[in-house]
Tab-separated table of C-alpha atoms in Angstrom:
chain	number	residue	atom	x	y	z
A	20	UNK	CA	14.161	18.379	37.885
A	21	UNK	CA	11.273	15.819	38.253
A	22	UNK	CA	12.102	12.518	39.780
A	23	UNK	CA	9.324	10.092	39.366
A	24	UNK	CA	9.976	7.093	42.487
A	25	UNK	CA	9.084	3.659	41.970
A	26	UNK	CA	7.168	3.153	45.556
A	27	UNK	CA	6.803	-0.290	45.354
A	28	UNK	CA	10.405	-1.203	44.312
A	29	UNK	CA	12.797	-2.230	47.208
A	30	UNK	CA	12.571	-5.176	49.155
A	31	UNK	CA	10.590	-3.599	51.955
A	32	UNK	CA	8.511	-1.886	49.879
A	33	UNK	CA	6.601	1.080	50.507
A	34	UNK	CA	8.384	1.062	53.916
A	35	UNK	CA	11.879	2.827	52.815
A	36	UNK	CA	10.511	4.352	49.783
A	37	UNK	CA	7.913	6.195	52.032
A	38	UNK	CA	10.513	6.733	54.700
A	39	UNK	CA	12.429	8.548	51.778
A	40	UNK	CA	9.533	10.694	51.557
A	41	UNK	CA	9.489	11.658	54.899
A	42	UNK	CA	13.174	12.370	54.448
A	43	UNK	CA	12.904	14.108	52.066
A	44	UNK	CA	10.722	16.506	53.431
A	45	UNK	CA	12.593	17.408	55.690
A	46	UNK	CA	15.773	17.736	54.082
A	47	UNK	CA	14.492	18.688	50.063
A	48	UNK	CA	17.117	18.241	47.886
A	49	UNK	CA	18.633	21.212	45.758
A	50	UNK	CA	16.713	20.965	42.453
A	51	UNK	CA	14.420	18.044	42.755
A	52	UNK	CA	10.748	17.319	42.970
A	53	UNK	CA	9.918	14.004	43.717
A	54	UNK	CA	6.698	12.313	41.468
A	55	UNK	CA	5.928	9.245	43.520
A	56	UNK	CA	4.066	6.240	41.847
A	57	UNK	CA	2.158	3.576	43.776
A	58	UNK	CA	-0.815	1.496	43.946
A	59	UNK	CA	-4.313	3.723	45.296
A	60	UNK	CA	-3.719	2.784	48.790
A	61	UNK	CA	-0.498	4.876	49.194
A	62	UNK	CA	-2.424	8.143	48.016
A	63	UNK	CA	-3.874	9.170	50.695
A	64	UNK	CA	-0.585	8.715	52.750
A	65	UNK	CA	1.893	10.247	50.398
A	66	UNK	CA	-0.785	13.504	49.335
A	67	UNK	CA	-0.668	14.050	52.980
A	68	UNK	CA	3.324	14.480	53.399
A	69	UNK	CA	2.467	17.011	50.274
A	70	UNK	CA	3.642	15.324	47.520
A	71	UNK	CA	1.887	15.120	44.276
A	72	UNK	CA	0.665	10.804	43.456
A	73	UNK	CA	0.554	8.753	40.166
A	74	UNK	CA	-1.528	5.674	40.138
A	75	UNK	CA	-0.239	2.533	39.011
A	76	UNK	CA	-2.691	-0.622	39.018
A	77	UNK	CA	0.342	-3.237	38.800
A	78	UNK	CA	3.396	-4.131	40.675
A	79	UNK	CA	6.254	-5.948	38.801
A	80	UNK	CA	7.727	-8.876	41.779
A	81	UNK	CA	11.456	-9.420	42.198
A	82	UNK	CA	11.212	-13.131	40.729
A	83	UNK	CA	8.930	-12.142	37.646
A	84	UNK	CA	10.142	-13.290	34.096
A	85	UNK	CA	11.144	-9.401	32.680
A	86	UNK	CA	9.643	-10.437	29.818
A	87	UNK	CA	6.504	-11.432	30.782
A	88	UNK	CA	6.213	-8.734	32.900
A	89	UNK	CA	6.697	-6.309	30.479
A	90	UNK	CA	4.020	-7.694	27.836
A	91	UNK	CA	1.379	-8.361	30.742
A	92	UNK	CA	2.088	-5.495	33.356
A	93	UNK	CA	1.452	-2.102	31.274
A	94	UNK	CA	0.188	-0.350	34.038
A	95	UNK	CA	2.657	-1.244	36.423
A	96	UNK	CA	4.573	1.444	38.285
A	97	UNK	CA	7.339	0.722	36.211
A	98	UNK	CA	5.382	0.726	33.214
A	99	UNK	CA	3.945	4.098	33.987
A	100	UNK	CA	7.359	5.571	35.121
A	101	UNK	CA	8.473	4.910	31.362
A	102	UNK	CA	5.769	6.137	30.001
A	103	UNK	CA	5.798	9.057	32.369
A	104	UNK	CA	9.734	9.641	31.434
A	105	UNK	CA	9.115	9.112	27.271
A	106	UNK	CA	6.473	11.865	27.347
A	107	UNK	CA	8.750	14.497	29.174
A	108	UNK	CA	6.644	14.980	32.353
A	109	UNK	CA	9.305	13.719	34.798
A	110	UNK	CA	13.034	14.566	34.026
A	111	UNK	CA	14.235	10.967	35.550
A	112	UNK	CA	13.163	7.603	36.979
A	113	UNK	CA	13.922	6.022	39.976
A	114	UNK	CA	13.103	2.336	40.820
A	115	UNK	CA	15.100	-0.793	43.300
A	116	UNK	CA	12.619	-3.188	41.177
A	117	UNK	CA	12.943	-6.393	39.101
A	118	UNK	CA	16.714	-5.215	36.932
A	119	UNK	CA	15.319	-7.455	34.270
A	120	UNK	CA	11.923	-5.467	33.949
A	121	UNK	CA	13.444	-2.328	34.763
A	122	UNK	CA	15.510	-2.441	31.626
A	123	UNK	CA	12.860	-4.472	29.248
A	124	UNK	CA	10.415	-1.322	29.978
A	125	UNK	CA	13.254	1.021	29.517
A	126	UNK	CA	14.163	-0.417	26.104
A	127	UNK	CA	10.706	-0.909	25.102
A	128	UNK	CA	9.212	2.660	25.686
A	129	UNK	CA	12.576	5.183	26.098
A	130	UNK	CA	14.768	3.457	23.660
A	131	UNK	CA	18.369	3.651	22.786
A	132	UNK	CA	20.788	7.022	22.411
A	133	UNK	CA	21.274	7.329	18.466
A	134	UNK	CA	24.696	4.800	17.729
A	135	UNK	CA	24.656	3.327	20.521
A	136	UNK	CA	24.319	-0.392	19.861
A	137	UNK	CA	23.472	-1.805	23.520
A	138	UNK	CA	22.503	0.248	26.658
A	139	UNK	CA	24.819	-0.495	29.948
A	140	UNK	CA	24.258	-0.368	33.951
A	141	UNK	CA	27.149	1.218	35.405
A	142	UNK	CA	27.737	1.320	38.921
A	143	UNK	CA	30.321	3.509	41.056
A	144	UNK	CA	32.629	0.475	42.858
A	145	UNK	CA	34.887	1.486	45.857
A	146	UNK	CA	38.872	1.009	45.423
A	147	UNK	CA	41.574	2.601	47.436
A	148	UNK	CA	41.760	5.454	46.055
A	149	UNK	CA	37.806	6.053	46.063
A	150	UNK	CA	35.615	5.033	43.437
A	151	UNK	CA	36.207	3.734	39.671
A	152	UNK	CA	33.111	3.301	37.587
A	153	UNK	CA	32.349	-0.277	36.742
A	154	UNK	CA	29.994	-1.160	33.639
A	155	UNK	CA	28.108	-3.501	32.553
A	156	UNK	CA	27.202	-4.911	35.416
A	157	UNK	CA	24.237	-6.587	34.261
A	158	UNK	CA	21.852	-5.464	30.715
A	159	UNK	CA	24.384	-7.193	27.677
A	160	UNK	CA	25.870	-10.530	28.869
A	161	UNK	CA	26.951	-10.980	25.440
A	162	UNK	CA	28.912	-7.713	24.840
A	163	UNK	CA	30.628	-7.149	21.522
A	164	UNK	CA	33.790	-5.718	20.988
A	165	UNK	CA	31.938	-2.974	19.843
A	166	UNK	CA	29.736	-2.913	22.792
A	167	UNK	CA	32.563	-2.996	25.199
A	168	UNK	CA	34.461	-0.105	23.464
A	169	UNK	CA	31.128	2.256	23.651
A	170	UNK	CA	31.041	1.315	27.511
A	171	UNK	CA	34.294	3.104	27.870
A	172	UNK	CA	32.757	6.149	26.206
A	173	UNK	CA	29.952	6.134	28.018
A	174	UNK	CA	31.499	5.413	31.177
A	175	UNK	CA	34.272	8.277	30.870
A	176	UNK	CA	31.434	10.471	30.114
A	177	UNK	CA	29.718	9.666	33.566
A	178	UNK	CA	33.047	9.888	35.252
A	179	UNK	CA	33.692	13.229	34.006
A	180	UNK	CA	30.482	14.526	34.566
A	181	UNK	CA	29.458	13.292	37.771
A	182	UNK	CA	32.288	11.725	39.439
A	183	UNK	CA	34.361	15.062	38.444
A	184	UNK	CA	37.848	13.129	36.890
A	185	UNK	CA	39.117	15.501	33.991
A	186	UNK	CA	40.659	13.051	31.892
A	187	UNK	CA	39.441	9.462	33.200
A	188	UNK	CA	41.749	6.520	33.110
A	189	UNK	CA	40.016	3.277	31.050
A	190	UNK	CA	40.633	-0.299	31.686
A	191	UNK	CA	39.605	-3.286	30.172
A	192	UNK	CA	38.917	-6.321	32.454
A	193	UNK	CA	40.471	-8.854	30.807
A	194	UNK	CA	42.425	-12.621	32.271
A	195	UNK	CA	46.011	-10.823	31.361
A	196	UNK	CA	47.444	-7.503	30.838
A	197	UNK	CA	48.532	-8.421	27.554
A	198	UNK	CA	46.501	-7.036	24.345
A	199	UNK	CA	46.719	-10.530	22.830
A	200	UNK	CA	44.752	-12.128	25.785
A	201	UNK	CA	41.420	-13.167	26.216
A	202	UNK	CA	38.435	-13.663	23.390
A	203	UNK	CA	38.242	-12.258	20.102
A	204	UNK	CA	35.603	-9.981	21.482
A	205	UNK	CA	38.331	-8.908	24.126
A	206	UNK	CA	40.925	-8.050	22.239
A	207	UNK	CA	38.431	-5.721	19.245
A	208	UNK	CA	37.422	-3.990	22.034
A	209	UNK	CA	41.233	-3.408	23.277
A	210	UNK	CA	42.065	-2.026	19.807
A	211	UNK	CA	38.931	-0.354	19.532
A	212	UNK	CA	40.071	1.355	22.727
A	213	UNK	CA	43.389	2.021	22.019
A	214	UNK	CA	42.795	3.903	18.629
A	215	UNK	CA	40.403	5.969	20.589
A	216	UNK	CA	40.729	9.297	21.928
A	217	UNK	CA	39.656	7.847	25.567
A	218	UNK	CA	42.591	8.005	27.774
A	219	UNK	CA	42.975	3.874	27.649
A	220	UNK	CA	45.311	1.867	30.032
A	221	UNK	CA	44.786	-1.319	28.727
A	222	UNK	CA	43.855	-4.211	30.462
A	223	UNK	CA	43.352	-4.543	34.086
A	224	UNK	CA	43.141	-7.816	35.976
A	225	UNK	CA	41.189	-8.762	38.763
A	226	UNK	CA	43.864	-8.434	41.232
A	227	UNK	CA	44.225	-4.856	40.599
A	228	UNK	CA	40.340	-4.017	40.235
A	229	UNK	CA	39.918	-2.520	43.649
A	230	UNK	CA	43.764	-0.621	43.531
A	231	UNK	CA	42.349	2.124	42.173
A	232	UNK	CA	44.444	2.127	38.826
A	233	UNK	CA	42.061	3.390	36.831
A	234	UNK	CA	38.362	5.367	36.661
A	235	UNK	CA	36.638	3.227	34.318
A	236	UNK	CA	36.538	-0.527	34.019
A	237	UNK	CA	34.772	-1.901	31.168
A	238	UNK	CA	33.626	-5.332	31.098
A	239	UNK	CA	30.474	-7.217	29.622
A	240	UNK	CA	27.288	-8.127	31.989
A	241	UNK	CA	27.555	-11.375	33.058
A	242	UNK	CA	31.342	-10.643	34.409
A	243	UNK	CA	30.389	-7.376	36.163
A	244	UNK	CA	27.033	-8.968	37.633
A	245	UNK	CA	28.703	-11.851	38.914
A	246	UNK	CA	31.969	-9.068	40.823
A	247	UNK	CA	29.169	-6.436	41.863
A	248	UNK	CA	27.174	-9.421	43.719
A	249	UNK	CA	30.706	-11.200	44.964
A	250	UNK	CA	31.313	-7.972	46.159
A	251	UNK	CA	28.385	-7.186	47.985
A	252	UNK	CA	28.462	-10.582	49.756
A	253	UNK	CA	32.451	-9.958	50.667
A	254	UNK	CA	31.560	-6.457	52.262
A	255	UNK	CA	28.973	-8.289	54.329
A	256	UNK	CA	31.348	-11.172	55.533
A	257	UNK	CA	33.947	-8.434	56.558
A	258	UNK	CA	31.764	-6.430	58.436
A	259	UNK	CA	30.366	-9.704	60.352
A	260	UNK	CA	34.137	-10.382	60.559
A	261	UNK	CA	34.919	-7.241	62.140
A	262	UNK	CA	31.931	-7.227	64.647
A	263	UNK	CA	33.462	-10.551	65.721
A	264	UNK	CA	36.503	-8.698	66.375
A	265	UNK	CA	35.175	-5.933	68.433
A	266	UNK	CA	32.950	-8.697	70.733
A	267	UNK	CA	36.324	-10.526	70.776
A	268	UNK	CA	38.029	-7.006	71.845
A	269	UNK	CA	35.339	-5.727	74.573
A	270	UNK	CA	35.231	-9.211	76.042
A	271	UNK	CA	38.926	-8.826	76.265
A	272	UNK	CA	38.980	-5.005	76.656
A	273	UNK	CA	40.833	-3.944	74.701
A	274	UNK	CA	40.490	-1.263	72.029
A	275	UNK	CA	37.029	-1.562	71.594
A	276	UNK	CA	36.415	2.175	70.545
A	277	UNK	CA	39.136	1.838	67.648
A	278	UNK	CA	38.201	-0.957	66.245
A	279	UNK	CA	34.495	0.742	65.513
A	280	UNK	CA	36.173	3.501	64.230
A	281	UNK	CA	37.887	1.318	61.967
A	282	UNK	CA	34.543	-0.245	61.210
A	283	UNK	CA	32.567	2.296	60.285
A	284	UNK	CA	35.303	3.504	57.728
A	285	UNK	CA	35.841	0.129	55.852
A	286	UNK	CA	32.223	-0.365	55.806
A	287	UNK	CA	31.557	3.042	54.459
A	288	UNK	CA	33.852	2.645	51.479
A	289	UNK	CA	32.049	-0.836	50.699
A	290	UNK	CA	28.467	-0.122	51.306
A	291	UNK	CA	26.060	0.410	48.057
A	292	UNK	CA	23.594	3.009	50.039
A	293	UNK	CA	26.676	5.420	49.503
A	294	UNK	CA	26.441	5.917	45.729
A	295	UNK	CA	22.809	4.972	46.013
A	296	UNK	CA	22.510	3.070	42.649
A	297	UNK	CA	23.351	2.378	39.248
A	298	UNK	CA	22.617	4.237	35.750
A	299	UNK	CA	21.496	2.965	33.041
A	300	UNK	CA	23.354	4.654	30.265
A	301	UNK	CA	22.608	4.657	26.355
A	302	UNK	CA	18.704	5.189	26.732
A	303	UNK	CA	16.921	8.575	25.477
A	304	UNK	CA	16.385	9.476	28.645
A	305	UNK	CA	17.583	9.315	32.729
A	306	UNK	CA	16.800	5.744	35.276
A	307	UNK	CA	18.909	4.870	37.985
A	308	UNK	CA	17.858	1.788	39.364
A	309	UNK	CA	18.416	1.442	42.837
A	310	UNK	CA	19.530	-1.979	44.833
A	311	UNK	CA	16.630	-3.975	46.048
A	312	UNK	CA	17.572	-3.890	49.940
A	313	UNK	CA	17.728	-0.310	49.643
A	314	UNK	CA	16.968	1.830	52.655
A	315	UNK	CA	15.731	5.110	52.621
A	316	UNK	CA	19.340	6.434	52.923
A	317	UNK	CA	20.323	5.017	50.093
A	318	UNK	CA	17.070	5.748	47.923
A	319	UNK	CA	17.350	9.310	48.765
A	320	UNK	CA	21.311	9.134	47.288
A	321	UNK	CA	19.831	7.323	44.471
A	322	UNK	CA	17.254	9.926	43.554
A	323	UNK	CA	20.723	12.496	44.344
A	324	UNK	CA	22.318	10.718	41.388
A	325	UNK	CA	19.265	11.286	39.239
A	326	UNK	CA	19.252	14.787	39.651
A	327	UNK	CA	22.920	15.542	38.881
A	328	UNK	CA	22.850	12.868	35.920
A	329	UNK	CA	19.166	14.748	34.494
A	330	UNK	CA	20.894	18.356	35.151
A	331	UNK	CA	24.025	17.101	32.775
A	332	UNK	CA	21.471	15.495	30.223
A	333	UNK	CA	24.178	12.519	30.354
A	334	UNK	CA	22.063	11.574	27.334
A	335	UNK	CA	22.723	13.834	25.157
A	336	UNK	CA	26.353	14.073	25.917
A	337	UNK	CA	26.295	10.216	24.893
A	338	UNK	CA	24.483	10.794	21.471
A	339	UNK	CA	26.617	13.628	20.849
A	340	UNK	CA	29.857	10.966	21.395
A	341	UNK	CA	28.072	8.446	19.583
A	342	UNK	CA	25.513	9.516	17.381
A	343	UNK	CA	25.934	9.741	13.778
């Protein structure tokens, strides 16, 4: 598989996403070749560590209007990773760039699975019991019931796939677990659920998001943008919280060593660089888009996901669901 990378993505861009060269190089990953776009100065730099380069003249900023960006910025390295992607000479695309542009290029140049009515970013979320798949978490802020219901199929198709659950369990974030609450929009896309052959729960509230009751919780984009970042923010407080502790413990030493132990567990379960990134599901064709703080550990997971998601075609398994 051919994974182009987005050098000029993450917030300390080309830092990590060269140190994920490096990385790379001297761990390869199973099935993977790496197709690294940049601006000219990188060339020399990345040809050297023996990769092959694709120059882009533009880079899209974190605070750029998507939409602007995508009209003016052609040549960008998001631009060209699309273009790359449409014409079949890399298998996936990998970028920690502007969301916004990521998925205005995306739409523009790949386009959507046939019957699917709105692509969705999906993201593996930690619970208790591991993982659940969370989507949208950011591309359709104004889901549909119809929207919402094809989220579910698309998300129990990742699960299955890549997260290896047979039969996955669905929820529906919703204020109640009642199938009369919430929005019209809520409850079409509980009875579009329901008369499904997805294996549907019903409704999960927020208090039981993280219990690990189900595998796939659907919910529209502004929701799941709003709980990813919440979440990301919480995970940092507790792990300043717990450093507190253990200064608090070694001052008073006492269990010092266990309460890094417990550290480093919690704060594996929460951190994003473990699943590396989210997928953008209902396009023709393969981008994970990474987080923007993004280190090289978690690029290099990111660019894992890509590979397993390209070798499954999760595409085509979605058109096949969906398509007419």
């Amino acid at each position: 598989m051919r994974i182009g990378l987005d050098l000029h993505g993450t917030d300390f861009a080309p830092k990590a996403e060269l140190e994920t060269l490096r990385m790379l190089k001297l761990e390869p990953m199973e099935g993977g070749d790496i197709v690294p776009i940049g601006k000219v100065g990188l060339e020399s730099e990345v040809r050297a560590l023996g990769y092959p380069f694709v120059i882009a003249e533009d880079v899209v900023g974190m605070h750029e209007i998507p939409s602007v960006a995508v009209r003016r910025k052609p040549r960008s390295t998001i631009g060209i990773g699309m273009e790359l992607l449409k014409r079949g000479e890399i298998d996936a695309f990998v970028s920690a760039g502007n969301t916004g542009a990521v998925f205005g290029f995306a739409r523009l140049i790949l386009g959507k699975v046939e019957g699917v009515s709105r692509p969705g970013i999906g993201v593996p979320f930690p619970s208790e019991q591991g993982y659940f798949f969370l989507i949208d978490v950011g591309a359709n802020i104004n889901a549909t019931g119809v929207d919402l219901y094809q989220y579910g199929v698309m998300g129990s198709i990742f699960t299955q796939q890549i997260m290896g659950v047979k039969r996955p369990k669905v929820g529906l974030l919703n204020i109640g677990e009642e199938y009369t609450k919430g929005s019209d929009t809520m409850r079409k896309a509980y009875s579009l659920l329901r008369d499904s052959d997805l294996n549907f729960i019903g409704n999960i509230e927020g208090d039981d998001l993280m219990k690990g009751h189900c595998d796939v919780v659907v919910t529209n984009g502004f929701v799941g943008n709003t709980l990813l970042k919440f979440a990301e923010g919480f995970a940092a407080t507790v792990s300043n919280l717990f450093h507190q502790a253990i200064e608090s413990a070694l001052r008073r030493k006492v269990g010092g060593i266990f309460i890094r132990s417990a550290l480093s567990e919690v704060k594996s379960k929460l951190d994003y660089e473990e699943y590396g990134g989210g997928v953008m599901l209902g396009l023709s064709r393969m981008v994970v888009l990474a987080h923007g703080r993004s280190s090289a550990v978690a690029l290099k997971n990111a660019i894992g996901l890509a590979i397993r998601s390209s070798k499954v075609d999760l595409p085509g398994l979605i058109s096949e669901a969906l398509g007419s």
